[in-house]
mmCIF file of C-alpha atoms in Angstrom:
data_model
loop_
_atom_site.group_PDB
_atom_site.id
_atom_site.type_symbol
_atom_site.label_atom_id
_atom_site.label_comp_id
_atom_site.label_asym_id
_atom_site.label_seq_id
_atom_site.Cartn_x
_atom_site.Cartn_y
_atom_site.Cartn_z
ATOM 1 C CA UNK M 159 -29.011 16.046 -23.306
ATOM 2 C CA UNK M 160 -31.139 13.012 -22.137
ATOM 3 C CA UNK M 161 -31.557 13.254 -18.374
ATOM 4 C CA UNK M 162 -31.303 10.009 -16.271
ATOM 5 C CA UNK M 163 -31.812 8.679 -12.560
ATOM 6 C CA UNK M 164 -29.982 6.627 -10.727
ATOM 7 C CA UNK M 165 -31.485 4.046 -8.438
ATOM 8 C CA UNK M 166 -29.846 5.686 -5.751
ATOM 9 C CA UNK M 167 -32.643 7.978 -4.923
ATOM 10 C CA UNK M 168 -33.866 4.546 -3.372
ATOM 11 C CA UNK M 169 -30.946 4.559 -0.300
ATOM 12 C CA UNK M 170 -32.983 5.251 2.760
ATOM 13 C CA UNK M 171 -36.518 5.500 1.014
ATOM 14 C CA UNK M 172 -39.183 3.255 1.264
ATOM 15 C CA UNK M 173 -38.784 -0.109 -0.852
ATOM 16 C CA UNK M 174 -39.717 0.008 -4.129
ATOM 17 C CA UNK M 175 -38.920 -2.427 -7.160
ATOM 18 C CA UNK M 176 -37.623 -2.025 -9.771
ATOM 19 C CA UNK M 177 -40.414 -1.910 -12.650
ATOM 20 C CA UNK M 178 -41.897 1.119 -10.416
ATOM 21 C CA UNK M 179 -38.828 2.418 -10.197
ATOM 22 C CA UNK M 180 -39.093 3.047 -13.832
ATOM 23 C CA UNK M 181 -42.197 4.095 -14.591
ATOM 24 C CA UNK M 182 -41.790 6.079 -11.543
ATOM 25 C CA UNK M 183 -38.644 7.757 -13.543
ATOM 26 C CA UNK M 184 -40.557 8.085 -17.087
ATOM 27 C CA UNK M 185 -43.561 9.629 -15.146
ATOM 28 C CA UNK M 186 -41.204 12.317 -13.562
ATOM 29 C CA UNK M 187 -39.397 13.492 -16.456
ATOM 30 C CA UNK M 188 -36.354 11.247 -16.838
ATOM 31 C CA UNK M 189 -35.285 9.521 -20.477
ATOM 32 C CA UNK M 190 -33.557 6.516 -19.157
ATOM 33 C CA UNK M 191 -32.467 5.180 -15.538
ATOM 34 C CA UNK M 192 -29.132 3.747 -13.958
ATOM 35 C CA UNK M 193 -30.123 0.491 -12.467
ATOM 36 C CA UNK M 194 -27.738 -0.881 -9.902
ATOM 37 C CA UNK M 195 -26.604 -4.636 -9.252
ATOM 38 C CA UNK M 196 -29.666 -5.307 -6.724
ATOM 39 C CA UNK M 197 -32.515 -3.935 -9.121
ATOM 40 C CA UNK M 198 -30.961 -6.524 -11.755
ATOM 41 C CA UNK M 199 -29.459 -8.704 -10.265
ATOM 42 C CA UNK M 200 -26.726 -10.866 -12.041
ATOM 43 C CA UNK M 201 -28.482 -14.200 -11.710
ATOM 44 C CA UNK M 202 -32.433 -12.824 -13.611
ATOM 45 C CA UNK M 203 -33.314 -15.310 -15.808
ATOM 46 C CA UNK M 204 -34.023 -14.517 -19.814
ATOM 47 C CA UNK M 205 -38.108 -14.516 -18.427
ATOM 48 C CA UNK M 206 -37.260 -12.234 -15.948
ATOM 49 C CA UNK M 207 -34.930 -9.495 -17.855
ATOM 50 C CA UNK M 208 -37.761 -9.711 -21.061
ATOM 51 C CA UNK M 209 -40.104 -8.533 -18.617
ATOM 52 C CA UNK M 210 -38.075 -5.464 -17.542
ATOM 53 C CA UNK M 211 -36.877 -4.914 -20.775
ATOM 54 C CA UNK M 212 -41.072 -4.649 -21.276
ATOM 55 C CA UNK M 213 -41.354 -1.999 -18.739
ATOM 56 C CA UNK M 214 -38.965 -0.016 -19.652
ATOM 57 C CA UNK M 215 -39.981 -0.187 -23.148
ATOM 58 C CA UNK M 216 -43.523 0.275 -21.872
ATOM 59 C CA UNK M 217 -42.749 3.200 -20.424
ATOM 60 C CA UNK M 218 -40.596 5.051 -22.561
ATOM 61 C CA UNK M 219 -37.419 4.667 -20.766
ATOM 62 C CA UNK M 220 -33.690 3.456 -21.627
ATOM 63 C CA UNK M 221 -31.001 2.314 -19.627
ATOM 64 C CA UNK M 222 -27.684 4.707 -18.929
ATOM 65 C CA UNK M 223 -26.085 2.349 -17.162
ATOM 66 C CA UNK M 224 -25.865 -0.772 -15.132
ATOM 67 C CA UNK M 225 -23.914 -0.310 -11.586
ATOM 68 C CA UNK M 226 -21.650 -3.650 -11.617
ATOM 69 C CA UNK M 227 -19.092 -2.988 -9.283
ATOM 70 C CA UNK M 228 -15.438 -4.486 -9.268
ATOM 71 C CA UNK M 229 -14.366 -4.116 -12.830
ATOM 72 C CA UNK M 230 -13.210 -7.816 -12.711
ATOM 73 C CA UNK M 231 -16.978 -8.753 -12.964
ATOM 74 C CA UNK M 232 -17.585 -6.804 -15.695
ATOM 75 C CA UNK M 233 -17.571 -8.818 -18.286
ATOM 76 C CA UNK M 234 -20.181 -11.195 -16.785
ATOM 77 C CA UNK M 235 -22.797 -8.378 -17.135
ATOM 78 C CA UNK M 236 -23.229 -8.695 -20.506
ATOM 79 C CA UNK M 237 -26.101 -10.879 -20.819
ATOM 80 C CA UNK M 238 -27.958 -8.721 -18.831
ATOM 81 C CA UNK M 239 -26.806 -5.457 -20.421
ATOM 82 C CA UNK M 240 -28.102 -5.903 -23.801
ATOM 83 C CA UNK M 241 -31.180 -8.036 -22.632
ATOM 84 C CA UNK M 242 -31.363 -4.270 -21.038
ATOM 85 C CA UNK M 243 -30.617 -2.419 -24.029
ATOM 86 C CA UNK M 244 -27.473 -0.684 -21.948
ATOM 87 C CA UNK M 245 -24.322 -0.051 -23.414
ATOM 88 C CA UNK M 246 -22.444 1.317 -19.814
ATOM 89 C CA UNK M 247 -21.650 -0.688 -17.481
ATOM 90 C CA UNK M 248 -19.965 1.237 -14.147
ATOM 91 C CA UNK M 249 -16.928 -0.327 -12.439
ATOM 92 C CA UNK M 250 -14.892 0.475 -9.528
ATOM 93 C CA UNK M 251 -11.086 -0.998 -9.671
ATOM 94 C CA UNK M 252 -7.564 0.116 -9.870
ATOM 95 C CA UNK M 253 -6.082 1.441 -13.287
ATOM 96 C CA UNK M 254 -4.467 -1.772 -13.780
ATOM 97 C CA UNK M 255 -7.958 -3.883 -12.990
ATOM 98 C CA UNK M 256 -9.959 -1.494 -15.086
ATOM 99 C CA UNK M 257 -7.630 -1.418 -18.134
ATOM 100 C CA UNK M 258 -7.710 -5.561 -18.080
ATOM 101 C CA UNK M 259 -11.391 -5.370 -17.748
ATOM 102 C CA UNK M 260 -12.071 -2.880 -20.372
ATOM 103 C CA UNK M 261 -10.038 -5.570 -22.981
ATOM 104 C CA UNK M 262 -11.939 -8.049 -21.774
ATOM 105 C CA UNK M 263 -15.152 -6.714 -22.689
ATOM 106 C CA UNK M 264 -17.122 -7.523 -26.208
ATOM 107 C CA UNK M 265 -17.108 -4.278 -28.718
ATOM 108 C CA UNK M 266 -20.717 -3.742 -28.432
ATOM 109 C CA UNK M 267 -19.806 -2.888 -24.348
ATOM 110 C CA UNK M 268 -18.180 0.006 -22.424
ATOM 111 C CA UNK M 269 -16.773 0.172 -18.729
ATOM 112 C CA UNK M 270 -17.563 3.684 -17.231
ATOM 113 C CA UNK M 271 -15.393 5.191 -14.130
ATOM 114 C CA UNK M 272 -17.201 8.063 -12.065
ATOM 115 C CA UNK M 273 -14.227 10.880 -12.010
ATOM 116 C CA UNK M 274 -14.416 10.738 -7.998
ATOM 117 C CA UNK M 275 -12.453 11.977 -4.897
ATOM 118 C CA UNK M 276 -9.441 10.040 -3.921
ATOM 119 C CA UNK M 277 -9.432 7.980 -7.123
ATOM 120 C CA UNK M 278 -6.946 7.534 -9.420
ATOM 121 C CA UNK M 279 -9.247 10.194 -11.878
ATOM 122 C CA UNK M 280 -9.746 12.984 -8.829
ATOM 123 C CA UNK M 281 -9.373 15.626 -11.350
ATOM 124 C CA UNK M 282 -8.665 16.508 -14.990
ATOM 125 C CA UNK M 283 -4.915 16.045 -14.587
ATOM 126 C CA UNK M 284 -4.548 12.418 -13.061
ATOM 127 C CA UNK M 285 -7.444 11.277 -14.704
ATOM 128 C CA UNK M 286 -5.529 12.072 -18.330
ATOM 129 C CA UNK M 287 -2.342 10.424 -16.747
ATOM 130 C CA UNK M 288 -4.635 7.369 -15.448
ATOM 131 C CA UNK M 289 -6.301 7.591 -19.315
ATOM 132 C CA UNK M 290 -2.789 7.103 -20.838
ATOM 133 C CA UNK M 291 -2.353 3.933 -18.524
ATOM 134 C CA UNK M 292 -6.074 2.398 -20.148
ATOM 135 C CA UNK M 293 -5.606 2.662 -24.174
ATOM 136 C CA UNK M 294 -8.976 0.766 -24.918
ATOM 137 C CA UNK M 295 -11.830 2.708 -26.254
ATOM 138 C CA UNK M 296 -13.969 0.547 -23.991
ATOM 139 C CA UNK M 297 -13.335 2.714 -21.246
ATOM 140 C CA UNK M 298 -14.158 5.917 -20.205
ATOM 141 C CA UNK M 299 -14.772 8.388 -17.708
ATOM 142 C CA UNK M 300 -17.880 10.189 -16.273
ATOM 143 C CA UNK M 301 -17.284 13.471 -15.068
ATOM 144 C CA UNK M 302 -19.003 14.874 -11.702
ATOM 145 C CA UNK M 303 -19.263 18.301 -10.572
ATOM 146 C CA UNK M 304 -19.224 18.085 -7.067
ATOM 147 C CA UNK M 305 -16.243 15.509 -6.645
ATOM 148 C CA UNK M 306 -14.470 17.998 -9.411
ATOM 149 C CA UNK M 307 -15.520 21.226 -7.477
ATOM 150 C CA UNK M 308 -14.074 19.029 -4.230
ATOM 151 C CA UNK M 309 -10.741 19.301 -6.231
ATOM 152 C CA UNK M 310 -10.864 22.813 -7.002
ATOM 153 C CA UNK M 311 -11.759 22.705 -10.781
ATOM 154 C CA UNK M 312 -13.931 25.412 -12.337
ATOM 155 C CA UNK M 313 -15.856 25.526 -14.968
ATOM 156 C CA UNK M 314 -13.967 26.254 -18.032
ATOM 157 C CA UNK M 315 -14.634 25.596 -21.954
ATOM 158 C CA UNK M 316 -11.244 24.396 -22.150
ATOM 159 C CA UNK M 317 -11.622 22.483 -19.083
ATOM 160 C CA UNK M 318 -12.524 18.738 -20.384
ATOM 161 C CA UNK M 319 -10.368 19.177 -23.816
ATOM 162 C CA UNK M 320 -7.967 16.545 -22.483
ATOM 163 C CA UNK M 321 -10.376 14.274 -21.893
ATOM 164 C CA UNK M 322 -12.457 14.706 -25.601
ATOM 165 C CA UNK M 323 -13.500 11.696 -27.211
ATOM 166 C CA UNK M 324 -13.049 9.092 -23.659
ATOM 167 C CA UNK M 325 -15.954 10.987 -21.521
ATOM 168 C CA UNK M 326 -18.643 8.297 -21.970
ATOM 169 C CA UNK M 327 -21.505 9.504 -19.555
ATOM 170 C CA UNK M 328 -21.625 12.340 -16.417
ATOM 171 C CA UNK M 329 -23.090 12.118 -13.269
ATOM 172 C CA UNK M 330 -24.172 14.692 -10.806
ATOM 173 C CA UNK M 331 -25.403 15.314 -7.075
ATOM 174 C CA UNK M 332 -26.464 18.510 -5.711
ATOM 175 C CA UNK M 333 -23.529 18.824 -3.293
ATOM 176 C CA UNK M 334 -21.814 22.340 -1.830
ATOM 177 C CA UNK M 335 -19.117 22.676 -0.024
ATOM 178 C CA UNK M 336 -19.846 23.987 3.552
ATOM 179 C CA UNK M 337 -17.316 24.531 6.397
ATOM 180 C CA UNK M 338 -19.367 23.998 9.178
ATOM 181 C CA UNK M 339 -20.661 20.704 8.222
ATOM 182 C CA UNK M 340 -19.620 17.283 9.832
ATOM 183 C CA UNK M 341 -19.409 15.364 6.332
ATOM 184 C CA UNK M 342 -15.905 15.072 4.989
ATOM 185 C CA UNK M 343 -14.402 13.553 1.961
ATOM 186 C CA UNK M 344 -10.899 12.780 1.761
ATOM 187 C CA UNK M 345 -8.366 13.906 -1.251
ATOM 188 C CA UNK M 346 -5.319 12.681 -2.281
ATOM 189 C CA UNK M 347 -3.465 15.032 -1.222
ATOM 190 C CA UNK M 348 -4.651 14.207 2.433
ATOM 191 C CA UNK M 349 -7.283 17.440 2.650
ATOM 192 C CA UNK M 350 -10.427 16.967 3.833
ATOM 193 C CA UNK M 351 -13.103 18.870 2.455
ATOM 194 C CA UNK M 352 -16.075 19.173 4.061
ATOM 195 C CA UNK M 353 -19.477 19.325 1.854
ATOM 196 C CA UNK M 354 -23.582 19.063 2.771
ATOM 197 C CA UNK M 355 -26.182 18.451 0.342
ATOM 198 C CA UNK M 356 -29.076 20.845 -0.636
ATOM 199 C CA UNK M 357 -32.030 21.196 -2.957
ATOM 200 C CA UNK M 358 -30.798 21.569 -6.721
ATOM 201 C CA UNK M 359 -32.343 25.059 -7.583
ATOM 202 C CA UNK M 360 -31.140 26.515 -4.260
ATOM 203 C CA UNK M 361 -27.314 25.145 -5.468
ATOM 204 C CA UNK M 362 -25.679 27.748 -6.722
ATOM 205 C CA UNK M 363 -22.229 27.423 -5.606
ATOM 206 C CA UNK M 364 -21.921 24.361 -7.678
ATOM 207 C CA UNK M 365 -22.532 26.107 -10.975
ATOM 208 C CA UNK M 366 -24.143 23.622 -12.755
ATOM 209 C CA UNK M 367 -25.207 25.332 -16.208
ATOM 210 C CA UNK M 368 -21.548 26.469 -15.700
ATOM 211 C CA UNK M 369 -20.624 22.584 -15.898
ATOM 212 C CA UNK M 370 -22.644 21.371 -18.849
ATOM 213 C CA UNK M 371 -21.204 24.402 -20.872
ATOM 214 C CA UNK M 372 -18.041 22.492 -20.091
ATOM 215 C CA UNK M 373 -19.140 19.568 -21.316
ATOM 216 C CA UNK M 374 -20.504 20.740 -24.303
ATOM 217 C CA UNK M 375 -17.642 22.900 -25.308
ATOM 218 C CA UNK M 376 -16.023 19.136 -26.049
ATOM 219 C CA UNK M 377 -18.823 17.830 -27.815
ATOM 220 C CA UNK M 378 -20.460 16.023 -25.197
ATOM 221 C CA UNK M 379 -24.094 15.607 -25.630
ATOM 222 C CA UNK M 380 -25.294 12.200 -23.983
ATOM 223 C CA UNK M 381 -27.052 12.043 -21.044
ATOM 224 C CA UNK M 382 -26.415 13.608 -17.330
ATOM 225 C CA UNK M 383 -27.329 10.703 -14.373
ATOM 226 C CA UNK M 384 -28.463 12.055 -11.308
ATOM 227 C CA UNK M 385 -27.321 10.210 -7.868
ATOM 228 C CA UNK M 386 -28.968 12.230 -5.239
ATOM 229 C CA UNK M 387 -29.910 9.829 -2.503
ATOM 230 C CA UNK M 388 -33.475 10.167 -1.393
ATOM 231 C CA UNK M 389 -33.826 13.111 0.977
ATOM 232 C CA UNK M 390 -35.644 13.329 4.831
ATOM 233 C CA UNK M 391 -39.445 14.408 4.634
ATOM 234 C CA UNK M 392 -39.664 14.517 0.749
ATOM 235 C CA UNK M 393 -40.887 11.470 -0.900
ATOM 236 C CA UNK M 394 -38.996 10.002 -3.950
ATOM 237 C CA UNK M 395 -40.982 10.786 -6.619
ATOM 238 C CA UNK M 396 -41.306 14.584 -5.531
ATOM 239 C CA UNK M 397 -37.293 14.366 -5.246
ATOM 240 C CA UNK M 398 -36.644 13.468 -8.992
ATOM 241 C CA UNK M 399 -39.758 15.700 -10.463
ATOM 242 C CA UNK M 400 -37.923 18.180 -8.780
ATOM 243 C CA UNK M 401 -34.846 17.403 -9.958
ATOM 244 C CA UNK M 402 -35.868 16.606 -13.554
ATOM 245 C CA UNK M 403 -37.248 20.130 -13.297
ATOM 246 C CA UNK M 404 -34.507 22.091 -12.902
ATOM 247 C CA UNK M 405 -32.263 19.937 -14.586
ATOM 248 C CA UNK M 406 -34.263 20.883 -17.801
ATOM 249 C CA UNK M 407 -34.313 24.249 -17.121
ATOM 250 C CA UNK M 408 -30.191 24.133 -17.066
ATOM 251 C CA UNK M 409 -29.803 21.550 -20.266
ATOM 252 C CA UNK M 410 -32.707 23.352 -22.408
#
């Protein structure tokens, strides 16, 4: 599996743009990057995205996905996606907006939807009955262990067979559930489930290895993107070689 990082490790950390952002990713131990709308923005010019497309190239690194955000606007990304070299682009929307979007896009193009908490794909079940709703193959789902955990899936071989063939991507965050933590996230079902965050390698309640078995037992080899947001009194690029680390330890 390729690892990648997301340019949310950037929330709350010093600026930094987006060129080192890359070779800040290559030189840690990532294969690509997820670049959100304000590291590319929508308006770059051709100059401007064959100069990233330089860096990344430069320094070794692909593109997992560009962060667009309502699926109506998807379809105006794709200049910039294959000036990029990406083939993901990740939406938020209803079913209805996604499936319209998804149609809308050129073949060469997918829309991606994080399986998330209080979504209309909160867990294996609704997201096949939301699936059934979307027929296009330009659409498909990224699973994420801590918003499935937050549902009360485990980590099964069988678990993802439902979804075989539409999981286009997977993201992850070192997240636990914790009871006497302030930070909530609300279900659909109306629970709230409280959860803090803690250092990968010290996560073992989420199971990870467990998790890319999972994945794997369906034939799902393409990369893992890793959204940790950057963490108080450790610097970026000490977060992601440390989670490039032990991600590689878990995906061999």
């Amino acid at each position: 599996m390729k690892l990648s990082l997301s340019g949310r490790i950037l929330q709350g950390a010093p600026e930094m743009g987006t060129p080192d952002f890359i070779r800040m990713a290559g030189d840690t131990g990532f294969d690509l990057v997820e670049l959100r709308a304000n590291q590319v923005p929508l308006e770059s010019t051709e100059a401007e995205l064959a100069e990233l497309r330089q860096v990344l190239d430069d320094a070794g690194v692909g593109v997992s996905m560009i962060v667009v955000g309502n699926a109506d606007q998807a379809a105006s990304w794709a200049g910039v996606a294959r000036a990029l070299g990406a083939t993901n682009l990740r939406a938020n929307g209803t079913v209805e907006t996604l499936a319209a979007a998804a149609e809308a896009l050129p073949d060469d193009l997918r829309l991606v939807f994080q399986m998330h908490s209080g979504s209309a794909f909160e867990n294996v079940a609704a997201a096949v009955d939301s699936l059934a709703q979307i027929p296009s193959e330009r659409f498909g789902l990224m699973p994420e262990p801590a918003n499935l955990l937050f549902a009360g899936e485990t980590w099964r071989d069988d678990l993802f067979a439902p979804l075989k063939g539409r999981i286009y991507g997977c993201n992850a965050q070192s997240i636990a559930l914790d009871e006497e933590s302030d930070s909530v996230v609300k279900m659909n079902d109306g629970r709230q489930v409280p959860y803090s965050r803690c250092a990968w390698p010290e996560n073992e309640a989420l199971g990870f290895p467990a998790f890319i078995a999972a994945l794997r037992a369906v034939g799902y080899d393409d990369f893992i993107n890793f959204i940790d947001p950057s963490q108080p009194g450790m610097s970026v690029s000490d977060l992601a070689k440390s989670t490039a680390d032990y991600a590689r330890q878990c995906v061999g």
